[in-house]
Tab-separated table of C-alpha atoms and ligand atoms in Angstrom:
chain	number	residue	atom	x	y	z
A	1	MET	CA	7.935	-35.603	-37.141
A	2	LYS	CA	9.919	-34.609	-33.909
A	3	ILE	CA	8.809	-36.729	-31.162
A	4	THR	CA	7.517	-33.392	-29.711
A	5	SER	CA	5.106	-33.061	-32.100
A	6	ILE	CA	3.781	-36.204	-31.725
A	7	LEU	CA	3.452	-35.793	-28.793
A	8	ILE	CA	1.411	-32.200	-28.815
A	9	ALA	CA	-0.595	-33.529	-31.599
A	10	PHE	CA	-1.386	-36.779	-29.565
A	11	SER	CA	-2.558	-34.069	-26.928
A	12	ALA	CA	-3.910	-32.055	-29.531
A	13	ILE	CA	-6.430	-35.169	-30.163
A	14	LEU	CA	-6.877	-36.123	-26.310
A	15	LEU	CA	-7.081	-34.104	-24.086
A	16	PRO	CA	-10.529	-32.426	-25.644
A	17	ILE	CA	-11.956	-35.306	-23.968
A	18	LEU	CA	-9.949	-35.473	-20.993
A	19	ALA	CA	-10.603	-31.451	-20.426
A	20	GLN	CA	-13.938	-30.471	-22.380
A	21	PRO	CA	-11.651	-27.526	-22.692
A	22	LEU	CA	-15.023	-23.621	-23.287
A	23	ASP	CA	-13.339	-23.088	-26.113
A	24	LYS	CA	-11.276	-24.758	-28.292
A	25	ARG	CA	-9.073	-22.591	-31.328
A	26	THR	CA	-11.006	-22.692	-35.292
A	27	ASP	CA	-9.906	-18.867	-35.956
A	28	LYS	CA	-7.236	-19.414	-39.216
A	29	ASP	CA	-5.076	-15.865	-38.634
A	30	ARG	CA	-3.620	-17.320	-35.704
A	31	GLN	CA	-1.933	-20.739	-38.744
A	32	VAL	CA	1.391	-20.429	-38.656
A	33	GLU	CA	3.660	-18.402	-41.339
A	34	PHE	CA	7.235	-18.463	-42.396
A	35	THR	CA	8.413	-16.359	-45.026
A	36	ASN	CA	11.442	-16.836	-46.787
A	37	ASP	CA	12.907	-13.650	-47.699
A	38	SER	CA	16.360	-12.605	-49.050
A	39	ASN	CA	17.547	-14.518	-46.063
A	40	ASP	CA	15.573	-13.149	-44.024
A	41	VAL	CA	13.161	-15.336	-42.219
A	42	LYS	CA	10.831	-13.968	-39.838
A	43	THR	CA	9.012	-16.747	-38.539
A	44	VAL	CA	5.580	-16.040	-37.064
A	45	PHE	CA	3.968	-19.190	-35.342
A	46	GLY	CA	0.246	-19.630	-34.032
A	47	LYS	CA	-1.581	-22.303	-32.142
A	48	PRO	CA	-2.413	-25.377	-34.335
A	49	TYR	CA	-3.089	-27.362	-31.243
A	50	ALA	CA	-4.300	-25.035	-28.821
A	51	ILE	CA	-6.907	-26.203	-26.854
A	52	TYR	CA	-7.585	-24.704	-23.688
A	53	GLN	CA	-8.398	-21.076	-24.294
A	54	PRO	CA	-8.568	-19.464	-20.638
A	55	LYS	CA	-11.859	-16.260	-19.989
A	56	VAL	CA	-9.616	-14.520	-17.474
A	57	VAL	CA	-6.381	-15.609	-16.453
A	58	VAL	CA	-5.946	-14.655	-12.700
A	59	VAL	CA	-2.424	-13.627	-11.605
A	60	SER	CA	0.652	-13.778	-8.464
A	61	MET	CA	3.648	-14.381	-7.516
A	62	PHE	CA	3.901	-16.284	-4.765
A	63	MET	CA	1.960	-18.668	-2.645
A	64	LEU	CA	0.182	-16.069	-0.324
A	65	GLU	CA	-0.820	-14.114	-2.893
A	66	ARG	CA	-1.795	-17.319	-4.906
A	67	ASP	CA	-4.123	-19.528	-2.181
A	68	PRO	CA	-6.799	-17.058	-1.417
A	69	TRP	CA	-8.052	-17.495	-4.300
A	70	LEU	CA	-7.900	-21.795	-4.099
A	71	LYS	CA	-9.269	-21.261	-1.475
A	72	ASP	CA	-12.005	-18.655	-2.693
A	73	MET	CA	-13.439	-20.172	-6.279
A	74	ASP	CA	-13.533	-24.187	-7.363
A	75	PHE	CA	-10.156	-24.110	-9.063
A	76	VAL	CA	-10.317	-28.344	-9.605
A	77	HIS	CA	-7.481	-28.883	-12.339
A	78	ASN	CA	-4.517	-28.921	-12.197
A	79	VAL	CA	-1.741	-28.581	-15.540
A	80	SER	CA	1.937	-28.373	-15.323
A	81	ILE	CA	3.463	-26.312	-17.598
A	82	PRO	CA	7.113	-26.603	-18.472
A	83	GLY	CA	9.014	-23.054	-17.563
A	84	LEU	CA	7.066	-22.092	-15.320
A	85	ALA	CA	8.975	-21.460	-11.373
A	86	PRO	CA	9.931	-24.692	-10.250
A	87	LEU	CA	8.265	-23.464	-6.692
A	88	TYR	CA	4.990	-22.724	-9.249
A	89	PRO	CA	5.270	-25.768	-12.021
A	90	GLN	CA	1.287	-25.978	-12.663
A	91	VAL	CA	-1.663	-23.674	-13.091
A	92	HIS	CA	-5.462	-24.473	-11.515
A	93	PHE	CA	-8.633	-24.146	-13.335
A	94	THR	CA	-12.045	-23.928	-12.823
A	95	THR	CA	-14.100	-26.794	-13.602
A	96	ASP	CA	-14.965	-25.328	-17.256
A	97	TYR	CA	-11.756	-24.231	-17.743
A	98	SER	CA	-13.452	-20.505	-17.815
A	99	ILE	CA	-10.632	-18.752	-15.401
A	100	MET	CA	-7.303	-19.957	-14.700
A	101	GLN	CA	-4.627	-19.243	-11.771
A	102	PHE	CA	-1.322	-19.335	-12.660
A	103	THR	CA	2.165	-18.168	-9.796
A	104	THR	CA	4.933	-16.430	-11.168
A	105	GLY	CA	7.803	-16.613	-8.484
A	106	GLU	CA	8.715	-13.855	-7.599
A	107	GLY	CA	11.190	-10.909	-8.545
A	108	GLU	CA	11.580	-9.570	-11.843
A	109	ILE	CA	13.945	-12.353	-13.580
A	110	ASN	CA	11.023	-15.265	-12.174
A	111	ALA	CA	7.696	-13.138	-13.663
A	112	ALA	CA	9.676	-12.815	-17.291
A	113	ALA	CA	10.426	-16.454	-18.007
A	114	SER	CA	7.621	-17.451	-16.134
A	115	VAL	CA	4.842	-15.354	-18.059
A	116	SER	CA	7.242	-16.010	-21.300
A	117	SER	CA	6.680	-19.958	-21.286
A	118	LEU	CA	3.252	-19.684	-20.128
A	119	LEU	CA	2.272	-17.857	-23.264
A	120	LEU	CA	4.895	-19.783	-25.308
A	121	ASN	CA	2.723	-23.014	-24.389
A	122	PRO	CA	1.476	-24.314	-27.600
A	123	LEU	CA	-1.405	-25.726	-25.509
A	124	PHE	CA	-2.408	-22.711	-24.681
A	125	ASP	CA	-4.856	-19.854	-27.037
A	126	PHE	CA	-4.259	-16.711	-24.991
A	127	SER	CA	-5.516	-14.521	-27.811
A	128	LYS	CA	-8.889	-13.278	-26.006
A	129	THR	CA	-7.719	-13.581	-22.896
A	130	TYR	CA	-7.569	-10.965	-19.716
A	131	PHE	CA	-5.361	-10.447	-17.166
A	132	LEU	CA	-6.154	-9.427	-14.016
A	133	ILE	CA	-1.829	-9.411	-11.840
A	134	ALA	CA	-3.590	-9.667	-9.195
A	135	GLY	CA	-0.484	-9.025	-5.788
A	136	ILE	CA	0.387	-7.591	-2.572
A	137	GLY	CA	2.677	-4.324	-2.223
A	138	GLY	CA	4.153	-1.329	-0.221
A	139	GLY	CA	2.072	1.119	-0.098
A	140	GLU	CA	2.667	4.795	0.032
A	141	SER	CA	1.198	7.460	2.710
A	142	SER	CA	-0.905	9.648	0.524
A	143	LEU	CA	-2.336	7.668	-2.054
A	144	THR	CA	-3.535	4.650	-0.340
A	145	THR	CA	-3.942	3.071	3.920
A	146	ILE	CA	-3.143	-0.701	4.457
A	147	GLY	CA	-5.828	-2.628	2.524
A	148	SER	CA	-6.571	-0.394	0.026
A	149	ALA	CA	-6.648	-2.041	-3.346
A	150	THR	CA	-4.380	-0.307	-5.934
A	151	PHE	CA	-4.899	-0.448	-10.725
A	152	ALA	CA	-2.533	0.812	-12.379
A	153	LYS	CA	-2.184	2.845	-15.993
A	154	TYR	CA	1.602	2.841	-15.376
A	155	SER	CA	3.908	0.850	-15.022
A	156	VAL	CA	7.555	1.991	-14.076
A	157	GLN	CA	10.719	0.003	-12.965
A	158	ILE	CA	13.323	2.230	-11.544
A	159	GLY	CA	15.757	-0.478	-11.022
A	160	LEU	CA	17.064	0.217	-14.068
A	161	GLN	CA	20.142	2.946	-12.946
A	162	TYR	CA	23.431	3.729	-11.966
A	163	GLN	CA	23.734	3.412	-8.479
A	164	VAL	CA	26.983	4.403	-6.345
A	165	GLY	CA	27.335	3.900	-2.112
A	166	TYR	CA	26.560	7.079	0.016
A	167	ASN	CA	30.721	7.904	0.885
A	168	GLU	CA	31.480	8.116	-2.227
A	169	TYR	CA	28.976	10.837	-3.523
A	170	ILE	CA	28.231	12.253	-0.791
A	171	LYS	CA	31.273	15.130	-0.269
A	172	THR	CA	31.608	15.554	-3.792
A	173	ASN	CA	27.383	15.914	-4.335
A	174	PRO	CA	26.135	17.237	-1.790
A	175	ASN	CA	22.425	17.712	-2.502
A	176	TRP	CA	22.242	14.258	-4.336
A	177	THR	CA	19.114	12.473	-2.678
A	178	SER	CA	19.846	9.331	-3.287
A	179	GLY	CA	23.012	6.693	-4.850
A	180	TYR	CA	20.623	6.453	-8.488
A	181	PHE	CA	20.833	8.637	-11.728
A	182	GLY	CA	19.899	7.189	-15.139
A	183	TYR	CA	22.014	5.680	-17.733
A	184	GLY	CA	23.512	7.697	-19.885
A	185	VAL	CA	24.063	10.916	-17.426
A	186	ASP	CA	25.684	12.329	-14.275
A	187	ASN	CA	23.194	13.682	-12.312
A	188	PRO	CA	19.987	12.132	-10.197
A	189	TRP	CA	17.684	14.588	-12.143
A	190	THR	CA	18.026	14.168	-16.217
A	191	TYR	CA	16.760	12.047	-18.222
A	192	PRO	CA	18.062	8.750	-19.353
A	193	SER	CA	20.389	9.239	-22.876
A	194	ASN	CA	19.513	5.341	-22.851
A	195	VAL	CA	16.929	2.562	-21.923
A	196	TYR	CA	16.552	-0.258	-22.120
A	197	GLY	CA	12.775	-0.391	-23.373
A	198	THR	CA	10.910	-1.649	-20.393
A	199	GLU	CA	11.272	1.250	-18.352
A	200	VAL	CA	6.989	2.453	-19.173
A	201	TYR	CA	4.423	0.628	-19.639
A	202	GLU	CA	1.303	2.835	-20.019
A	203	LEU	CA	-2.083	-0.066	-19.750
A	204	ASN	CA	-5.704	0.232	-20.229
A	205	GLU	CA	-6.922	3.161	-18.742
A	206	ASN	CA	-10.919	2.289	-20.391
A	207	LEU	CA	-10.204	-1.423	-19.142
A	208	ARG	CA	-8.211	0.134	-16.449
A	209	ASP	CA	-11.756	1.962	-14.850
A	210	ARG	CA	-14.480	-1.033	-15.463
A	211	ALA	CA	-11.818	-2.987	-12.884
A	212	ILE	CA	-12.223	-0.336	-10.260
A	213	GLN	CA	-15.843	-0.184	-10.961
A	214	LEU	CA	-16.424	-3.779	-10.275
A	215	ALA	CA	-13.720	-3.858	-7.396
A	216	ARG	CA	-16.052	-1.288	-6.162
A	217	THR	CA	-19.201	-3.057	-5.086
A	218	GLY	CA	-16.492	-5.636	-3.393
A	219	GLU	CA	-15.924	-4.637	0.650
A	220	LEU	CA	-12.971	-3.854	1.654
A	221	ASN	CA	-10.735	-6.162	5.018
A	222	ASN	CA	-10.590	-3.357	7.616
A	223	GLY	CA	-7.165	-4.965	8.784
A	224	THR	CA	-6.754	-5.255	12.394
A	225	GLU	CA	-7.518	-3.644	15.608
A	226	ARG	CA	-3.473	-2.916	15.161
A	227	ASN	CA	-3.630	-1.412	11.634
A	228	VAL	CA	-6.341	0.700	12.775
A	229	GLU	CA	-4.206	1.866	15.475
A	230	PHE	CA	-1.378	1.975	12.980
A	231	ARG	CA	-2.965	4.367	10.569
A	232	THR	CA	-3.777	7.380	13.518
A	233	LEU	CA	0.414	7.933	13.445
A	234	TYR	CA	0.523	9.164	10.200
A	235	GLU	CA	-0.751	11.983	8.647
A	236	GLU	CA	-2.046	12.174	5.240
A	237	ASP	CA	-5.980	11.687	5.090
A	238	ALA	CA	-5.780	9.423	2.483
A	239	ALA	CA	-2.847	7.062	4.978
A	240	LYS	CA	-5.986	8.053	8.451
A	241	SER	CA	-8.465	6.142	6.482
A	242	SER	CA	-9.909	2.200	5.813
A	243	PRO	CA	-8.623	1.434	2.608
A	244	SER	CA	-10.642	1.861	-0.192
A	245	ILE	CA	-10.337	1.345	-4.024
A	246	VAL	CA	-7.582	3.496	-6.097
A	247	ALA	CA	-6.548	4.461	-9.043
A	248	CYS	CA	-2.803	5.083	-9.458
A	249	ASP	CA	0.997	3.596	-10.516
A	250	VAL	CA	2.703	0.749	-9.896
A	251	TYR	CA	6.923	0.545	-9.393
A	252	THR	CA	8.846	-2.311	-10.349
A	253	SER	CA	12.469	-3.164	-8.649
A	254	ASP	CA	13.842	-6.572	-7.406
A	255	ASN	CA	15.629	-4.051	-4.741
A	256	TYR	CA	13.109	-4.274	-2.372
A	257	TYR	CA	13.415	-0.778	-0.608
A	258	PHE	CA	11.511	1.404	1.685
A	259	GLY	CA	12.066	4.408	3.261
A	260	ASN	CA	11.052	8.200	2.589
A	261	GLU	CA	14.908	9.205	0.864
A	262	LEU	CA	14.685	6.254	-1.367
A	263	SER	CA	10.942	6.354	-2.295
A	264	ASP	CA	11.131	10.393	-2.712
A	265	TYR	CA	13.391	10.014	-4.869
A	266	PHE	CA	11.930	6.851	-6.821
A	267	LYS	CA	8.461	9.164	-6.940
A	268	SER	CA	10.537	11.888	-8.882
A	269	TYR	CA	12.186	9.726	-10.949
A	270	GLY	CA	8.414	7.815	-12.470
A	271	GLU	CA	7.313	11.357	-12.529
A	272	MET	CA	10.404	12.235	-14.442
A	273	MET	CA	10.151	8.997	-17.057
A	274	THR	CA	6.470	10.050	-17.613
A	275	ASN	CA	7.114	12.588	-18.045
A	276	SER	CA	5.018	13.295	-16.136
A	277	THR	CA	3.929	17.463	-16.003
A	278	ASP	CA	0.808	17.644	-13.377
A	279	SER	CA	0.701	15.866	-10.936
A	280	LYS	CA	-2.747	13.785	-12.478
A	281	LYS	CA	-0.943	11.874	-14.959
A	282	PHE	CA	1.492	9.665	-13.315
A	283	GLN	CA	0.685	9.516	-9.592
A	284	TYR	CA	3.121	6.751	-8.105
A	285	CYS	CA	1.043	4.699	-4.798
A	286	SER	CA	2.507	1.383	-4.919
A	287	SER	CA	6.071	-0.740	-5.328
A	288	ALA	CA	6.061	-3.778	-5.954
A	289	GLN	CA	8.452	-6.292	-7.500
A	290	GLU	CA	7.359	-8.255	-10.973
A	291	ASP	CA	4.905	-6.285	-13.467
A	292	ASN	CA	7.172	-4.721	-15.618
A	293	ALA	CA	8.491	-7.875	-16.016
A	294	SER	CA	5.648	-9.902	-16.670
A	295	LEU	CA	3.997	-7.045	-18.657
A	296	GLU	CA	7.597	-6.333	-21.179
A	297	ALA	CA	6.807	-10.944	-22.334
A	298	PHE	CA	2.995	-10.077	-22.531
A	299	LEU	CA	3.794	-6.691	-24.680
A	300	ARG	CA	6.440	-9.376	-26.712
A	301	MET	CA	4.123	-11.846	-27.121
A	302	ASP	CA	1.510	-9.561	-28.711
A	303	LEU	CA	3.709	-8.184	-30.700
A	304	HIS	CA	2.680	-11.627	-32.575
A	305	GLY	CA	-0.258	-12.050	-32.105
A	306	LEU	CA	0.186	-14.061	-29.246
A	307	VAL	CA	-1.646	-12.157	-26.106
A	308	ASP	CA	-3.499	-8.837	-26.750
A	309	PHE	CA	-2.051	-5.928	-24.527
A	310	SER	CA	-5.492	-4.377	-24.003
A	311	ARG	CA	-6.159	-7.182	-22.214
A	312	ILE	CA	-4.102	-6.503	-18.885
A	313	VAL	CA	-4.486	-5.168	-15.823
A	314	VAL	CA	-2.675	-4.456	-12.525
A	315	MET	CA	-4.200	-4.738	-8.812
A	316	ARG	CA	-1.923	-3.570	-5.943
A	317	THR	CA	-3.378	-4.444	-2.530
A	318	ILE	CA	-1.526	-2.657	0.381
A	319	SER	CA	0.012	-4.828	2.804
A	320	ASN	CA	2.479	-1.883	4.412
A	321	PHE	CA	3.314	2.008	4.755
A	322	ILE	CA	6.595	1.996	2.687
A	323	THR	CA	7.315	4.827	4.774
A	324	PRO	CA	8.024	5.040	8.113
A	325	PRO	CA	5.332	7.569	10.414
A	326	PRO	CA	6.613	10.811	11.805
A	327	LEU	CA	7.194	8.738	14.893
A	328	TYR	CA	9.385	6.422	13.904
A	329	ALA	CA	11.092	8.040	10.632
A	330	ASN	CA	14.245	8.648	13.386
A	331	ASP	CA	14.273	4.211	13.062
A	332	THR	CA	12.956	3.168	10.248
A	333	VAL	CA	14.790	-0.202	9.667
A	334	GLY	CA	13.024	-0.842	12.324
A	335	TYR	CA	10.238	0.419	11.466
A	336	PHE	CA	10.275	-1.342	8.391
A	337	ASN	CA	11.604	-4.797	10.003
A	338	ASP	CA	8.445	-5.329	12.606
A	339	VAL	CA	6.400	-7.298	10.541
A	340	ASP	CA	3.068	-6.583	13.161
A	341	LYS	CA	2.667	-3.039	11.896
A	342	GLY	CA	2.273	-4.428	8.813
A	343	GLY	CA	-0.976	-5.531	7.140
A	344	ILE	CA	-0.934	-8.627	5.441
A	345	GLN	CA	-3.533	-9.910	6.458
A	346	ALA	CA	-6.174	-7.695	4.776
A	347	SER	CA	-3.957	-7.427	1.962
A	348	LEU	CA	-4.540	-10.923	0.525
A	349	ASP	CA	-7.911	-10.747	1.420
A	350	ASN	CA	-8.442	-8.095	-0.109
A	351	LEU	CA	-6.451	-9.577	-3.795
A	352	VAL	CA	-9.619	-11.181	-3.562
A	353	ASN	CA	-12.624	-8.650	-2.686
A	354	ALA	CA	-11.253	-6.400	-5.024
A	355	GLY	CA	-10.554	-8.737	-8.417
A	356	LYS	CA	-13.276	-11.142	-8.295
A	357	PRO	CA	-16.534	-8.493	-9.459
A	358	PHE	CA	-13.774	-7.893	-12.303
A	359	VAL	CA	-13.470	-11.876	-13.009
A	360	GLU	CA	-17.065	-12.884	-11.479
A	361	ASP	CA	-17.756	-9.988	-14.775
A	362	ILE	CA	-15.869	-11.134	-17.755
A	363	ILE	CA	-17.979	-14.129	-17.358
A	364	LYS	CA	-20.872	-13.000	-17.124
A	365	ASN	CA	-20.503	-10.344	-19.919
A	366	TRP	CA	-18.305	-12.114	-22.354
A	367	ASP	CA	-20.045	-11.854	-24.943
A	368	ASP	CA	-21.582	-8.469	-25.016
A	369	VAL	CA	-18.559	-6.907	-23.613
A	370	TYR	CA	-15.234	-8.797	-23.342
A	371	SER	CA	-15.346	-10.958	-26.341
A	372	HIS	CA	-14.355	-8.460	-28.599
A	373	GLY	CA	-11.862	-6.071	-26.697
A	374	ILE	CA	-11.908	-3.151	-24.765
A	375	LYS	CA	-11.612	-0.073	-27.133
A	376	PRO	CA	-8.367	1.632	-25.198
A	377	ASP	CA	-8.436	5.488	-25.992
A	378	ASN	CA	-5.778	6.168	-24.154
A	379	TYR	CA	-2.056	5.008	-25.981
A	380	ILE	CA	-0.651	1.487	-24.574
A	381	GLY	CA	3.130	0.081	-24.826
A	382	ASN	CA	6.484	0.320	-23.564
A	383	ILE	CA	8.726	3.478	-23.460
A	384	LEU	CA	9.998	2.798	-26.879
A	385	ARG	CA	5.951	2.448	-29.168
A	386	THR	CA	7.140	-1.631	-30.168
A	387	LEU	CA	3.126	-1.915	-30.360
A	388	GLY	CA	3.445	1.806	-32.118
A	389	GLY	CA	0.843	4.041	-30.741
A	390	GLU	CA	1.759	7.978	-29.766
A	391	ALA	CA	2.894	7.841	-26.717
A	392	ASP	CA	2.962	11.036	-24.133
A	393	PHE	CA	6.350	10.195	-22.525
A	394	GLY	CA	9.637	8.176	-23.386
A	395	LYS	CA	11.411	10.152	-26.698
A	396	GLU	CA	12.024	9.251	-30.359
A	397	SER	CA	14.772	7.713	-30.252
A	398	PHE	CA	17.600	7.186	-27.412
A	399	GLU	CA	21.245	6.530	-27.651
A	400	GLU	CA	21.776	2.324	-28.169
A	401	ALA	CA	24.295	1.159	-25.204
B	501	NAG	C1	14.996	-18.609	-48.729
B	501	NAG	O1	16.184	-18.656	-49.321
B	501	NAG	C2	17.373	-18.338	-49.843
B	501	NAG	C3	18.015	-17.549	-49.446
B	501	NAG	O2	17.672	-16.498	-50.777
B	501	NAG	C4	17.265	-19.134	-51.559
B	501	NAG	O3	18.505	-20.057	-51.838
B	501	NAG	C5	16.002	-20.465	-51.489
B	501	NAG	O4	15.496	-21.374	-52.201
B	501	NAG	C6	14.517	-20.024	-50.491
B	501	NAG	N1	14.064	-21.041	-49.901
B	501	NAG	C7	12.511	-21.083	-50.700
B	501	NAG	C8	11.451	-22.443	-50.392
B	501	NAG	O5	12.335	-20.188	-50.720
B	502	NAG	C1	-3.631	-29.417	-6.881
B	502	NAG	O1	-2.592	-28.111	-6.819
B	502	NAG	C2	-3.244	-27.035	-5.680
B	502	NAG	C3	-2.275	-26.245	-5.650
B	502	NAG	O2	-0.808	-26.194	-5.662
B	502	NAG	C4	-2.315	-28.067	-4.585
B	502	NAG	O3	-2.617	-27.822	-3.256
B	502	NAG	C5	-3.919	-29.836	-4.629
B	502	NAG	O4	-3.658	-30.524	-3.983
B	502	NAG	C6	-3.220	-30.112	-6.353
B	502	NAG	N1	-4.506	-30.428	-7.556
B	502	NAG	C7	-3.699	-32.031	-7.185
B	502	NAG	C8	-5.297	-33.352	-7.843
B	502	NAG	O5	-3.004	-32.435	-7.234
B	503	NAG	C1	23.204	20.070	-7.300
B	503	NAG	O1	24.241	20.741	-7.356
B	503	NAG	C2	24.850	20.681	-8.787
B	503	NAG	C3	26.249	21.294	-8.523
B	503	NAG	O2	26.661	22.692	-7.315
B	503	NAG	C4	24.121	22.246	-9.379
B	503	NAG	O3	24.323	22.335	-10.928
B	503	NAG	C5	22.308	21.165	-9.446
B	503	NAG	O4	21.885	22.723	-10.022
B	503	NAG	C6	22.339	21.281	-8.168
B	503	NAG	N1	21.079	20.499	-8.072
B	503	NAG	C7	19.455	21.293	-7.500
B	503	NAG	C8	18.630	20.494	-7.717
B	503	NAG	O5	19.824	21.595	-6.399
B	504	NAG	C1	7.493	-0.241	-15.862
B	504	NAG	O1	6.165	-0.421	-16.096
B	504	NAG	C2	5.116	0.466	-15.900
B	504	NAG	C3	4.217	0.822	-16.576
B	504	NAG	O2	3.941	0.153	-17.734
B	504	NAG	C4	6.270	1.478	-17.164
B	504	NAG	O3	5.524	3.346	-17.063
B	504	NAG	C5	7.842	1.738	-16.539
B	504	NAG	O4	8.487	2.388	-17.315
B	504	NAG	C6	8.291	0.639	-16.435
B	504	NAG	N1	9.549	0.624	-16.110
B	504	NAG	C7	10.515	-0.095	-16.846
B	504	NAG	C8	12.141	0.719	-16.190
B	504	NAG	O5	10.904	-0.756	-17.291
B	505	NAG	C1	-12.103	1.271	9.614
B	505	NAG	O1	-10.538	1.609	9.580
B	505	NAG	C2	-10.548	3.468	9.523
B	505	NAG	C3	-9.519	3.800	9.276
B	505	NAG	O2	-8.295	3.159	10.545
B	505	NAG	C4	-10.879	3.544	11.322
B	505	NAG	O3	-11.173	4.677	11.443
B	505	NAG	C5	-11.910	2.549	10.988
B	505	NAG	O4	-12.671	2.613	13.190
B	505	NAG	C6	-12.070	1.085	11.183
B	505	NAG	N1	-13.754	0.049	11.226
B	505	NAG	C7	-13.156	-0.697	11.895
B	505	NAG	C8	-14.750	-0.753	11.702
B	505	NAG	O5	-12.903	-1.073	12.109
B	506	NAG	C1	12.980	6.968	17.903
B	506	NAG	O1	11.694	8.437	19.008
B	506	NAG	C2	11.350	7.428	19.585
B	506	NAG	C3	9.536	8.458	19.416
B	506	NAG	O2	10.516	9.517	20.127
B	506	NAG	C4	11.969	6.921	20.420
B	506	NAG	O3	10.885	6.139	22.068
B	506	NAG	C5	12.234	5.588	20.260
B	506	NAG	O4	13.645	5.350	21.764
B	506	NAG	C6	13.207	6.772	19.369
B	506	NAG	N1	14.007	5.634	18.611
B	506	NAG	C7	15.561	5.422	18.136
B	506	NAG	C8	16.246	4.497	16.960
B	506	NAG	O5	16.669	6.943	18.148
B	507	NAG	C1	9.455	13.496	-22.167
B	507	NAG	O1	11.318	14.108	-21.700
B	507	NAG	C2	12.107	14.114	-22.137
B	507	NAG	C3	13.039	14.955	-21.456
B	507	NAG	O2	12.775	16.172	-21.219
B	507	NAG	C4	12.307	14.310	-23.781
B	507	NAG	O3	13.668	14.339	-24.026
B	507	NAG	C5	11.176	14.288	-24.140
B	507	NAG	O4	10.687	14.061	-25.764
B	507	NAG	C6	9.410	13.458	-23.340
B	507	NAG	N1	9.111	13.307	-24.373
B	507	NAG	C7	7.591	13.744	-24.349
B	507	NAG	C8	6.334	12.809	-25.196
B	507	NAG	O5	7.456	14.591	-24.064
């Protein structure tokens, strides 16, 4: 027995006494499996030492998103976990260990590495856990405004493309609207011939819609007087209005873009990638830097029963508009750099205002509604159909590259 196994076994005995966790796992279907078949070894590990089985995990990406939860709810236990972001090494539990808060660190690399580490930790059983990814993001002015809370069905990674600088395409390709184009093709309007597999995720719409209904029972922070004033500069009704709860989709990119040119290009790219033929299917409305990365880690673990991909909700509250209002269209950079135009506080408050009713509902209705899962009626999974099922986007097969 290795030292680590001894430590884990020891913790398994000791921690229940210290932690009094809510649900200790007992199911037989998560035992260790080891198949030695013709030199093609397949391993599946269960979580025989799991102690913690939270009912819901709130996933934040950085301190500002985490703190409203730590302040609002009674997160009294801190637990350090190997592999989490150096800035956020601990997860936090409420008194009875039923609700957990976890911070990934910002950007795709932090998100993927942190979620993977968390889900593989032997002391945690997340097979029945619900995840609320609760972050702030940029908002699209035709669907959202400062403070709005958006709940996604699709999460699309837009950064995985070729990119060339303006001066090097504009003379030869004057009708390109940005320097981006898809892998394996030679222009921005053609569907990529190869993908990395993380370009598009589709989430459980039934669960998403329940979270939306619950979010509508909360009251949203309307923003500062300055935010109210700033909204009037936009032409779109959504941008001019008070914040609301919106069902619409999220983008992931390490590249923190803003402005009309890139927003318009990525809108058309997202529609192409989700095979969106009508405007209702896929509706791009927020931009952020982590969701596809986190979803990729969740998806891989779902494949081995360590987590349930149908139990994930992605919520992004809007801290700022992605594009400037017409008055500032001549100075997009100046607009972006003037933080005073944003609504960071409203978006942070609204993480809790819009997300907490769902968190509380999970605890309140665990036995009746949540423990056995909320069945999706739509396809869930990625562009490669790794979890099975028929996706109405992507292709049967892609070139390998
Ligand atoms: C595992 O597979 C190898 C290669 O096929 C074989 O030689 C060995 O006997 C197998 N071991 C067990 C425990 O089945
Ligand atoms: C738990 O973590 C929070 C957030 O990092 C911190 O403010 C708090 O002091 C920690 N509590 C203990 C007991 O270490
Ligand atoms: C852009 O220009 C190319 C070359 O002239 C042409 O083939 C293509 O159809 C144009 N695309 C669009 C969307 O206008
Ligand atoms: C990101 O996730 C969304 C939704 O799950 C998915 O539609 C999109 O294709 C993903 N994008 C990438 C580049 O992986
Ligand atoms: C809330 O915001 C909307 C849109 O900016 C504005 O019309 C309304 O007057 C605001 N309400 C309050 C109470 O400030
Ligand atoms: C942009 O237009 C506004 C309003 O017309 C003007 O006040 C401002 O000076 C212009 N800014 C730039 C950088 O040209
Ligand atoms: C999505 O669009 C691409 C490019 O037009 C096409 O090859 C693919 O078959 C479409 N997928 C679905 C599911 O319709």
